[in-house]
Amino acid sequence: MIGRLNHIAIAVPDLTAATALYRDTLGAKVSAPIAQPEHGVTVVFVELSNTKVELLHPLGDKSPIAGFLERNPAGGIHHVCYEVADILAARDKLRADGARVLGDGEPKIGAHGLPVLFLHPKDFYGTLVEIEQTAAAAA
Ligand code: CO
């Protein structure tokens, strides 16, 4: 059901330092910081040849990653995102197999302008999982 790994999201306490680490030490291509107030984060995209890493930093008072950084002050992997061809079919299959879909279960438009859902980390070995419906996964 799942297709490619779309991205790994890493919450970081210092976006400038994390960007420099990926750009200068690891030699990766990194974007400028992009504020996404509707998602409560500022993101730096790290472009790899086969996937992306997204460096996330809280933006605003109600950031969904603020609590994560309080529990993990040095930063950490926040979620992984897998591509699916049909997000509603994926949701229904996951639910039928006992996985918990977060929120009201209706896909939201995510950081890439595509429908996403999040799955409970306790059902995926301690890892928050995002699924994203992409045209590539449907092809
Ligand atoms: Co994501």
Tab-separated table of N, CA and C and ligand atoms in Angstrom:
chain	number	residue	atom	x	y	z
A	1	MET	N	0.825	-1.206	0.000
A	1	MET	CA	0.000	0.000	0.000
A	1	MET	C	0.859	1.257	0.000
A	2	ILE	N	1.848	1.318	0.899
A	2	ILE	CA	2.657	2.533	0.911
A	2	ILE	C	3.644	2.508	-0.240
A	3	GLY	N	3.945	3.713	-0.702
A	3	GLY	CA	4.910	3.869	-1.780
A	3	GLY	C	6.224	4.392	-1.241
A	4	ARG	N	6.707	5.433	-1.832
A	4	ARG	CA	8.027	5.951	-1.461
A	4	ARG	C	7.991	6.643	-0.101
A	5	LEU	N	9.168	6.691	0.499
A	5	LEU	CA	9.368	7.559	1.663
A	5	LEU	C	9.397	8.989	1.140
A	6	ASN	N	8.404	9.776	1.523
A	6	ASN	CA	8.348	11.159	1.026
A	6	ASN	C	9.312	12.060	1.787
A	7	HIS	N	9.282	11.963	3.124
A	7	HIS	CA	10.246	12.742	3.917
A	7	HIS	C	10.353	12.190	5.329
A	8	ILE	N	11.427	12.587	5.958
A	8	ILE	CA	11.617	12.394	7.396
A	8	ILE	C	11.637	13.789	7.998
A	9	ALA	N	10.819	14.019	9.015
A	9	ALA	CA	10.757	15.331	9.657
A	9	ALA	C	11.501	15.273	10.988
A	10	ILE	N	12.419	16.204	11.157
A	10	ILE	CA	13.230	16.268	12.373
A	10	ILE	C	12.958	17.604	13.052
A	11	ALA	N	12.518	17.542	14.300
A	11	ALA	CA	12.304	18.766	15.077
A	11	ALA	C	13.651	19.226	15.623
A	12	VAL	N	13.939	20.506	15.441
A	12	VAL	CA	15.243	21.031	15.858
A	12	VAL	C	15.055	22.268	16.737
A	13	PRO	N	15.884	22.400	17.774
A	13	PRO	CA	15.755	23.566	18.655
A	13	PRO	C	16.351	24.833	18.049
A	14	ASP	N	17.255	24.695	17.086
A	14	ASP	CA	17.929	25.855	16.486
A	14	ASP	C	17.980	25.616	14.978
A	15	LEU	N	17.100	26.304	14.266
A	15	LEU	CA	16.973	26.039	12.830
A	15	LEU	C	18.210	26.491	12.061
A	16	THR	N	18.802	27.580	12.480
A	16	THR	CA	20.003	28.081	11.787
A	16	THR	C	21.154	27.090	11.928
A	17	ALA	N	21.337	26.588	13.141
A	17	ALA	CA	22.426	25.636	13.368
A	17	ALA	C	22.162	24.330	12.629
A	18	ALA	N	20.916	23.882	12.638
A	18	ALA	CA	20.593	22.626	11.969
A	18	ALA	C	20.768	22.755	10.460
A	19	THR	N	20.378	23.902	9.917
A	19	THR	CA	20.552	24.138	8.485
A	19	THR	C	22.026	24.128	8.118
A	20	ALA	N	22.832	24.782	8.938
A	20	ALA	CA	24.279	24.823	8.678
A	20	ALA	C	24.875	23.424	8.743
A	21	LEU	N	24.402	22.612	9.671
A	21	LEU	CA	24.918	21.243	9.791
A	21	LEU	C	24.642	20.445	8.513
A	22	TYR	N	23.403	20.536	8.041
A	22	TYR	CA	23.055	19.774	6.832
A	22	TYR	C	23.744	20.345	5.598
A	23	ARG	N	23.866	21.670	5.519
A	23	ARG	CA	24.463	22.301	4.338
A	23	ARG	C	25.986	22.175	4.346
A	24	ASP	N	26.597	22.544	5.462
A	24	ASP	CA	28.053	22.695	5.478
A	24	ASP	C	28.766	21.402	5.856
A	25	THR	N	28.244	20.696	6.848
A	25	THR	CA	28.922	19.477	7.290
A	25	THR	C	28.520	18.286	6.428
A	26	LEU	N	27.218	18.159	6.171
A	26	LEU	CA	26.755	17.019	5.386
A	26	LEU	C	26.763	17.306	3.880
A	27	GLY	N	26.887	18.567	3.515
A	27	GLY	CA	26.983	18.906	2.098
A	27	GLY	C	25.700	18.743	1.322
A	28	ALA	N	24.571	18.913	1.977
A	28	ALA	CA	23.277	18.733	1.320
A	28	ALA	C	22.765	20.061	0.780
A	29	LYS	N	21.847	19.949	-0.188
A	29	LYS	CA	21.164	21.124	-0.724
A	29	LYS	C	20.011	21.460	0.213
A	30	VAL	N	19.996	22.667	0.742
A	30	VAL	CA	18.956	23.054	1.699
A	30	VAL	C	18.218	24.273	1.171
A	31	SER	N	16.945	24.380	1.538
A	31	SER	CA	16.146	25.543	1.143
A	31	SER	C	16.334	26.669	2.147
A	32	ALA	N	15.815	27.830	1.798
A	32	ALA	CA	15.671	28.889	2.798
A	32	ALA	C	14.579	28.463	3.784
A	33	PRO	N	14.562	29.042	4.981
A	33	PRO	CA	13.478	28.738	5.926
A	33	PRO	C	12.140	29.206	5.353
A	34	ILE	N	11.140	28.369	5.465
A	34	ILE	CA	9.809	28.682	4.951
A	34	ILE	C	8.834	28.656	6.119
A	35	ALA	N	8.238	29.806	6.422
A	35	ALA	CA	7.256	29.881	7.505
A	35	ALA	C	5.940	29.281	7.025
A	36	GLN	N	5.394	28.384	7.812
A	36	GLN	CA	4.089	27.786	7.500
A	36	GLN	C	3.190	27.987	8.715
A	37	PRO	N	2.697	29.228	8.885
A	37	PRO	CA	1.929	29.533	10.091
A	37	PRO	C	0.703	28.649	10.269
A	38	GLU	N	0.099	28.221	9.147
A	38	GLU	CA	-1.085	27.366	9.258
A	38	GLU	C	-0.742	25.998	9.830
A	39	HIS	N	0.550	25.631	9.803
A	39	HIS	CA	0.977	24.354	10.381
A	39	HIS	C	1.794	24.547	11.657
A	40	GLY	N	2.005	25.817	12.041
A	40	GLY	CA	2.723	26.080	13.295
A	40	GLY	C	4.194	25.735	13.248
A	41	VAL	N	4.777	25.783	12.058
A	41	VAL	CA	6.203	25.458	11.944
A	41	VAL	C	6.896	26.361	10.932
A	42	THR	N	8.197	26.488	11.118
A	42	THR	CA	9.074	26.971	10.063
A	42	THR	C	9.873	25.756	9.595
A	43	VAL	N	9.960	25.596	8.263
A	43	VAL	CA	10.562	24.388	7.682
A	43	VAL	C	11.757	24.758	6.823
A	44	VAL	N	12.805	23.964	6.940
A	44	VAL	CA	13.894	23.980	5.957
A	44	VAL	C	13.873	22.616	5.270
A	45	PHE	N	13.767	22.624	3.959
A	45	PHE	CA	13.759	21.378	3.186
A	45	PHE	C	15.191	21.015	2.814
A	46	VAL	N	15.553	19.789	3.127
A	46	VAL	CA	16.856	19.248	2.726
A	46	VAL	C	16.580	18.279	1.581
A	47	GLU	N	17.087	18.613	0.405
A	47	GLU	CA	16.796	17.810	-0.796
A	47	GLU	C	17.869	16.747	-0.958
A	48	LEU	N	17.462	15.492	-0.871
A	48	LEU	CA	18.362	14.382	-1.150
A	48	LEU	C	17.937	13.763	-2.472
A	49	SER	N	18.776	12.932	-3.038
A	49	SER	CA	18.446	12.402	-4.360
A	49	SER	C	17.241	11.465	-4.317
A	50	ASN	N	17.010	10.826	-3.179
A	50	ASN	CA	15.918	9.851	-3.131
A	50	ASN	C	14.781	10.235	-2.198
A	51	THR	N	14.953	11.270	-1.394
A	51	THR	CA	13.875	11.683	-0.491
A	51	THR	C	14.211	13.077	0.054
A	52	LYS	N	13.459	13.513	1.035
A	52	LYS	CA	13.705	14.815	1.665
A	52	LYS	C	13.817	14.633	3.171
A	53	VAL	N	14.564	15.511	3.782
A	53	VAL	CA	14.514	15.686	5.224
A	53	VAL	C	13.911	17.062	5.451
A	54	GLU	N	13.012	17.169	6.412
A	54	GLU	CA	12.426	18.463	6.733
A	54	GLU	C	12.829	18.824	8.158
A	55	LEU	N	13.533	19.922	8.277
A	55	LEU	CA	13.918	20.422	9.596
A	55	LEU	C	12.796	21.333	10.074
A	56	LEU	N	12.186	20.987	11.205
A	56	LEU	CA	11.017	21.707	11.706
A	56	LEU	C	11.369	22.466	12.972
A	57	HIS	N	10.897	23.702	13.022
A	57	HIS	CA	11.064	24.517	14.221
A	57	HIS	C	9.714	25.142	14.548
A	58	PRO	N	9.365	25.232	15.836
A	58	PRO	CA	8.039	25.770	16.177
A	58	PRO	C	7.857	27.206	15.692
A	59	LEU	N	6.634	27.501	15.286
A	59	LEU	CA	6.259	28.859	14.890
A	59	LEU	C	4.923	29.160	15.557
A	60	GLY	N	4.884	30.225	16.340
A	60	GLY	CA	3.627	30.607	16.990
A	60	GLY	C	3.410	29.876	18.305
A	61	ASP	N	2.287	30.199	18.955
A	61	ASP	CA	1.998	29.692	20.299
A	61	ASP	C	1.496	28.261	20.304
A	62	LYS	N	0.884	27.842	19.226
A	62	LYS	CA	0.192	26.548	19.243
A	62	LYS	C	0.862	25.553	18.303
A	63	SER	N	2.176	25.617	18.254
A	63	SER	CA	2.882	24.721	17.339
A	63	SER	C	2.705	23.265	17.751
A	64	PRO	N	2.394	22.398	16.788
A	64	PRO	CA	2.253	20.978	17.117
A	64	PRO	C	3.577	20.323	17.522
A	65	ILE	N	4.702	20.993	17.292
A	65	ILE	CA	5.967	20.365	17.687
A	65	ILE	C	6.570	20.969	18.950
A	66	ALA	N	5.884	21.953	19.557
A	66	ALA	CA	6.436	22.576	20.765
A	66	ALA	C	6.553	21.555	21.894
A	67	GLY	N	5.509	20.773	22.098
A	67	GLY	CA	5.538	19.775	23.159
A	67	GLY	C	6.610	18.722	22.923
A	68	PHE	N	6.777	18.351	21.665
A	68	PHE	CA	7.808	17.364	21.309
A	68	PHE	C	9.197	17.884	21.684
A	69	LEU	N	9.446	19.160	21.386
A	69	LEU	CA	10.765	19.715	21.711
A	69	LEU	C	10.944	19.902	23.215
A	70	GLU	N	9.839	20.107	23.938
A	70	GLU	CA	9.966	20.162	25.398
A	70	GLU	C	10.411	18.808	25.941
A	71	ARG	N	9.854	17.744	25.364
A	71	ARG	CA	10.233	16.392	25.816
A	71	ARG	C	11.577	15.964	25.260
A	72	ASN	N	11.960	16.552	24.131
A	72	ASN	CA	13.215	16.190	23.449
A	72	ASN	C	13.989	17.469	23.145
A	73	PRO	N	14.548	18.095	24.168
A	73	PRO	CA	15.128	19.437	23.959
A	73	PRO	C	16.294	19.475	22.976
A	74	ALA	N	16.950	18.349	22.753
A	74	ALA	CA	18.041	18.327	21.771
A	74	ALA	C	17.529	18.126	20.355
A	75	GLY	N	16.219	17.911	20.196
A	75	GLY	CA	15.632	17.621	18.899
A	75	GLY	C	15.468	16.123	18.714
A	76	GLY	N	14.863	15.747	17.590
A	76	GLY	CA	14.668	14.320	17.328
A	76	GLY	C	13.780	14.112	16.129
A	77	ILE	N	13.718	12.864	15.680
A	77	ILE	CA	12.838	12.539	14.561
A	77	ILE	C	11.396	12.684	15.023
A	78	HIS	N	10.642	13.523	14.349
A	78	HIS	CA	9.263	13.800	14.733
A	78	HIS	C	8.283	12.883	14.015
A	79	HIS	N	8.463	12.691	12.714
A	79	HIS	CA	7.623	11.739	11.988
A	79	HIS	C	8.294	11.317	10.690
A	80	VAL	N	7.766	10.244	10.129
A	80	VAL	CA	8.155	9.822	8.774
A	80	VAL	C	6.900	9.903	7.918
A	81	CYS	N	7.081	10.199	6.641
A	81	CYS	CA	5.943	10.347	5.735
A	81	CYS	C	6.072	9.391	4.558
A	82	TYR	N	5.056	8.547	4.410
A	82	TYR	CA	4.998	7.603	3.296
A	82	TYR	C	3.941	8.060	2.302
A	83	GLU	N	4.222	7.829	1.040
A	83	GLU	CA	3.264	8.187	-0.002
A	83	GLU	C	2.255	7.066	-0.207
A	84	VAL	N	1.018	7.476	-0.457
A	84	VAL	CA	-0.027	6.521	-0.823
A	84	VAL	C	-0.761	7.065	-2.047
A	85	ALA	N	-1.354	6.134	-2.796
A	85	ALA	CA	-2.058	6.529	-4.020
A	85	ALA	C	-3.461	7.048	-3.716
A	86	ASP	N	-4.095	6.486	-2.686
A	86	ASP	CA	-5.488	6.829	-2.370
A	86	ASP	C	-5.608	6.911	-0.860
A	87	ILE	N	-5.677	8.124	-0.358
A	87	ILE	CA	-5.569	8.300	1.091
A	87	ILE	C	-6.809	7.771	1.822
A	88	LEU	N	-7.965	7.867	1.196
A	88	LEU	CA	-9.170	7.366	1.869
A	88	LEU	C	-9.169	5.841	1.920
A	89	ALA	N	-8.726	5.223	0.845
A	89	ALA	CA	-8.612	3.759	0.845
A	89	ALA	C	-7.564	3.322	1.871
A	90	ALA	N	-6.461	4.071	1.944
A	90	ALA	CA	-5.405	3.743	2.919
A	90	ALA	C	-5.948	3.884	4.341
A	91	ARG	N	-6.663	4.972	4.588
A	91	ARG	CA	-7.239	5.186	5.923
A	91	ARG	C	-8.173	4.032	6.305
A	92	ASP	N	-9.026	3.658	5.398
A	92	ASP	CA	-10.003	2.617	5.723
A	92	ASP	C	-9.317	1.280	5.979
A	93	LYS	N	-8.286	0.980	5.205
A	93	LYS	CA	-7.535	-0.261	5.414
A	93	LYS	C	-6.815	-0.239	6.766
A	94	LEU	N	-6.207	0.916	7.074
A	94	LEU	CA	-5.491	1.035	8.346
A	94	LEU	C	-6.450	0.858	9.516
A	95	ARG	N	-7.580	1.510	9.436
A	95	ARG	CA	-8.566	1.392	10.516
A	95	ARG	C	-9.063	-0.043	10.643
A	96	ALA	N	-9.330	-0.662	9.516
A	96	ALA	CA	-9.828	-2.035	9.548
A	96	ALA	C	-8.809	-2.961	10.191
A	97	ASP	N	-7.529	-2.615	10.069
A	97	ASP	CA	-6.462	-3.433	10.649
A	97	ASP	C	-6.098	-2.977	12.062
A	98	GLY	N	-6.834	-2.005	12.605
A	98	GLY	CA	-6.666	-1.638	14.008
A	98	GLY	C	-5.790	-0.443	14.278
A	99	ALA	N	-5.300	0.234	13.250
A	99	ALA	CA	-4.466	1.416	13.479
A	99	ALA	C	-5.355	2.618	13.780
A	100	ARG	N	-4.860	3.481	14.652
A	100	ARG	CA	-5.606	4.687	15.007
A	100	ARG	C	-5.175	5.855	14.131
A	101	VAL	N	-6.160	6.475	13.504
A	101	VAL	CA	-5.918	7.668	12.697
A	101	VAL	C	-6.166	8.870	13.601
A	102	LEU	N	-5.232	9.812	13.624
A	102	LEU	CA	-5.354	10.957	14.531
A	102	LEU	C	-6.366	11.971	14.002
A	103	GLY	N	-6.838	12.819	14.919
A	103	GLY	CA	-7.791	13.865	14.556
A	103	GLY	C	-9.145	13.266	14.239
A	104	ASP	N	-9.868	13.938	13.359
A	104	ASP	CA	-11.219	13.462	13.031
A	104	ASP	C	-11.205	12.421	11.911
A	105	GLY	N	-10.004	12.087	11.437
A	105	GLY	CA	-9.900	11.047	10.416
A	105	GLY	C	-10.113	11.549	9.005
A	106	GLU	N	-10.410	12.835	8.878
A	106	GLU	CA	-10.554	13.401	7.532
A	106	GLU	C	-9.209	13.985	7.107
A	107	PRO	N	-8.762	13.695	5.896
A	107	PRO	CA	-7.472	14.219	5.441
A	107	PRO	C	-7.442	15.749	5.488
A	108	LYS	N	-6.297	16.272	5.900
A	108	LYS	CA	-6.057	17.716	5.879
A	108	LYS	C	-5.049	18.007	4.769
A	109	ILE	N	-5.034	19.261	4.336
A	109	ILE	CA	-4.037	19.644	3.344
A	109	ILE	C	-2.737	19.930	4.095
A	110	GLY	N	-1.706	19.171	3.756
A	110	GLY	CA	-0.444	19.238	4.480
A	110	GLY	C	0.504	20.285	3.935
A	111	ALA	N	1.722	20.186	4.367
A	111	ALA	CA	2.731	21.201	4.069
A	111	ALA	C	3.077	21.276	2.585
A	112	HIS	N	2.754	20.235	1.815
A	112	HIS	CA	3.047	20.264	0.381
A	112	HIS	C	1.816	20.530	-0.463
A	113	GLY	N	0.692	20.923	0.209
A	113	GLY	CA	-0.531	21.183	-0.546
A	113	GLY	C	-1.257	19.914	-0.964
A	114	LEU	N	-0.931	18.790	-0.336
A	114	LEU	CA	-1.546	17.502	-0.681
A	114	LEU	C	-2.234	16.937	0.556
A	115	PRO	N	-3.227	16.047	0.363
A	115	PRO	CA	-3.961	15.508	1.519
A	115	PRO	C	-3.076	14.595	2.370
A	116	VAL	N	-3.149	14.800	3.687
A	116	VAL	CA	-2.354	13.995	4.621
A	116	VAL	C	-3.216	13.545	5.795
A	117	LEU	N	-2.757	12.465	6.415
A	117	LEU	CA	-3.293	11.997	7.687
A	117	LEU	C	-2.122	11.556	8.547
A	118	PHE	N	-2.332	11.591	9.870
A	118	PHE	CA	-1.312	11.111	10.796
A	118	PHE	C	-1.852	9.897	11.558
A	119	LEU	N	-0.952	8.962	11.831
A	119	LEU	CA	-1.299	7.701	12.484
A	119	LEU	C	-0.640	7.636	13.849
A	120	HIS	N	-1.337	7.025	14.786
A	120	HIS	CA	-0.883	7.040	16.176
A	120	HIS	C	0.469	6.341	16.335
A	121	PRO	N	1.434	7.015	16.973
A	121	PRO	CA	2.765	6.400	17.103
A	121	PRO	C	2.750	5.077	17.865
A	122	LYS	N	1.799	4.908	18.772
A	122	LYS	CA	1.795	3.653	19.524
A	122	LYS	C	1.441	2.460	18.651
A	123	ASP	N	0.850	2.719	17.500
A	123	ASP	CA	0.531	1.626	16.585
A	123	ASP	C	1.652	1.358	15.581
A	124	PHE	N	2.724	2.189	15.633
A	124	PHE	CA	3.818	2.057	14.653
A	124	PHE	C	5.176	2.123	15.347
A	125	TYR	N	5.283	1.339	16.427
A	125	TYR	CA	6.575	1.170	17.109
A	125	TYR	C	7.180	2.495	17.545
A	126	GLY	N	6.331	3.352	18.078
A	126	GLY	CA	6.829	4.595	18.648
A	126	GLY	C	7.130	5.675	17.630
A	127	THR	N	6.661	5.506	16.400
A	127	THR	CA	6.950	6.488	15.351
A	127	THR	C	5.657	7.097	14.826
A	128	LEU	N	5.558	8.411	14.912
A	128	LEU	CA	4.435	9.105	14.291
A	128	LEU	C	4.570	8.951	12.773
A	129	VAL	N	3.514	8.474	12.139
A	129	VAL	CA	3.538	8.226	10.694
A	129	VAL	C	2.555	9.170	10.013
A	130	GLU	N	3.029	9.838	8.993
A	130	GLU	CA	2.186	10.664	8.125
A	130	GLU	C	2.021	9.902	6.809
A	131	ILE	N	0.821	9.897	6.288
A	131	ILE	CA	0.635	9.398	4.922
A	131	ILE	C	0.154	10.559	4.064
A	132	GLU	N	0.678	10.605	2.867
A	132	GLU	CA	0.383	11.714	1.958
A	132	GLU	C	-0.031	11.140	0.602
A	133	GLN	N	-1.126	11.636	0.098
A	133	GLN	CA	-1.587	11.177	-1.225
A	133	GLN	C	-0.852	11.964	-2.298
A	134	THR	N	-0.113	11.246	-3.140
A	134	THR	CA	0.657	11.921	-4.187
A	134	THR	C	0.290	11.342	-5.549
A	135	ALA	N	0.461	12.177	-6.556
A	135	ALA	CA	0.221	11.705	-7.924
A	135	ALA	C	1.229	10.615	-8.279
A	136	ALA	N	2.471	10.763	-7.775
A	136	ALA	CA	3.502	9.764	-8.092
A	136	ALA	C	3.101	8.394	-7.560
A	137	ALA	N	2.519	8.366	-6.361
A	137	ALA	CA	2.119	7.088	-5.780
A	137	ALA	C	0.959	6.478	-6.559
A	138	ALA	N	0.159	7.334	-7.198
A	138	ALA	CA	-0.993	6.833	-7.935
A	138	ALA	C	-0.605	6.358	-9.342
A	139	ALA	N	0.572	6.791	-9.785
A	139	ALA	CA	0.959	6.470	-11.170
A	139	ALA	C	1.366	5.000	-11.311
B	1	CO	CO	5.498	15.775	7.262
